Amino acid sequence: EVTVGFIPLTDCASVVVASQMGFDRKYGLKINVSKEASWAGVRDKLMNGELHAAHVLYGLVYGVHLGIGGQQK
């Protein structure tokens, strides 16, 4: 099982559709989607291990790596 966070915008459709239509099962996975309220919330949950993956803004990855807005990880 993989928990994937997302912000409810149109570009998150690939994650949501894969979960709802069962495309993940073809590869032996179970995607649990987690709707988040903010990008900061997604960042914090990723860093705390509450989410295994997330659909995020490209810059968020660099921000976490550089320690911008929180702990560097």
Short mmCIF file of C-alpha atoms in Angstrom, two decimals:
data_model
loop_
_atom_site.label_atom_id
_atom_site.label_comp_id
_atom_site.label_asym_id
_atom_site.label_seq_id
_atom_site.Cartn_x
_atom_site.Cartn_y
_atom_site.Cartn_z
CA GLU A 1 0.00 0.00 0.00
CA VAL A 2 1.19 3.46 -0.94
CA THR A 3 -0.31 6.66 0.43
CA VAL A 4 -0.14 9.49 -2.10
CA GLY A 5 -1.00 13.05 -1.15
CA PHE A 6 -2.48 15.57 -3.54
CA ILE A 7 -4.01 19.02 -3.74
CA PRO A 8 -7.41 18.90 -5.51
CA LEU A 9 -6.45 20.64 -8.76
CA THR A 10 -7.03 19.37 -12.30
CA ASP A 11 -3.44 18.22 -12.76
CA CYS A 12 -3.79 15.63 -9.95
CA ALA A 13 -6.20 13.64 -12.13
CA SER A 14 -3.65 10.97 -13.04
CA VAL A 15 -3.17 9.98 -9.39
CA VAL A 16 -6.88 10.00 -8.54
CA VAL A 17 -7.96 8.13 -11.69
CA ALA A 18 -5.25 5.48 -11.21
CA SER A 19 -6.56 4.86 -7.70
CA GLN A 20 -10.26 4.90 -8.59
CA MET A 21 -9.98 2.79 -11.74
CA GLY A 22 -7.66 0.19 -10.20
CA PHE A 23 -4.72 0.81 -12.54
CA ASP A 24 -2.41 0.39 -9.55
CA ARG A 25 -3.45 -3.23 -9.02
CA LYS A 26 -1.91 -4.22 -12.35
CA TYR A 27 1.47 -3.61 -10.71
CA GLY A 28 0.63 -5.15 -7.34
CA LEU A 29 0.08 -1.80 -5.61
CA LYS A 30 -2.78 -0.28 -3.67
CA ILE A 31 -2.84 3.53 -3.93
CA ASN A 32 -4.53 5.31 -1.05
CA VAL A 33 -5.06 8.94 -2.00
CA SER A 34 -4.97 11.63 0.66
CA LYS A 35 -6.54 15.00 -0.17
CA GLU A 36 -4.51 17.77 1.44
CA ALA A 37 -5.44 21.40 2.14
CA SER A 38 -2.13 23.13 1.36
CA TRP A 39 1.29 22.66 -0.17
CA ALA A 40 2.85 23.20 3.25
CA GLY A 41 0.68 20.39 4.62
CA VAL A 42 1.84 18.05 1.87
CA ARG A 43 5.46 19.00 2.58
CA ASP A 44 5.10 18.38 6.30
CA LYS A 45 3.37 15.03 5.86
CA LEU A 46 6.04 13.88 3.39
CA MET A 47 8.80 14.84 5.79
CA ASN A 48 7.07 13.15 8.75
CA GLY A 49 6.52 9.93 6.81
CA GLU A 50 2.71 10.17 6.81
CA LEU A 51 2.77 10.17 2.99
CA HIS A 52 4.88 7.82 0.87
CA ALA A 53 4.61 10.04 -2.21
CA ALA A 54 2.80 13.14 -3.39
CA HIS A 55 1.71 15.07 -6.42
CA VAL A 56 3.48 18.38 -5.75
CA LEU A 57 4.74 21.55 -7.35
CA TYR A 58 8.13 21.00 -8.94
CA GLY A 59 9.79 23.63 -6.75
CA LEU A 60 8.62 21.96 -3.53
CA VAL A 61 11.10 19.14 -4.07
CA TYR A 62 14.00 21.61 -4.27
CA GLY A 63 12.68 23.58 -1.30
CA VAL A 64 12.66 20.47 0.89
CA HIS A 65 16.12 19.50 -0.31
CA LEU A 66 17.49 22.98 0.47
CA GLY A 67 15.63 23.37 3.76
CA ILE A 68 13.47 26.29 2.63
CA GLY A 69 10.36 26.59 4.80
CA GLY A 70 11.25 23.74 7.09
CA GLN A 71 13.76 21.08 7.99
CA GLN A 72 16.21 20.10 5.27
CA LYS A 73 15.64 16.55 4.10
#
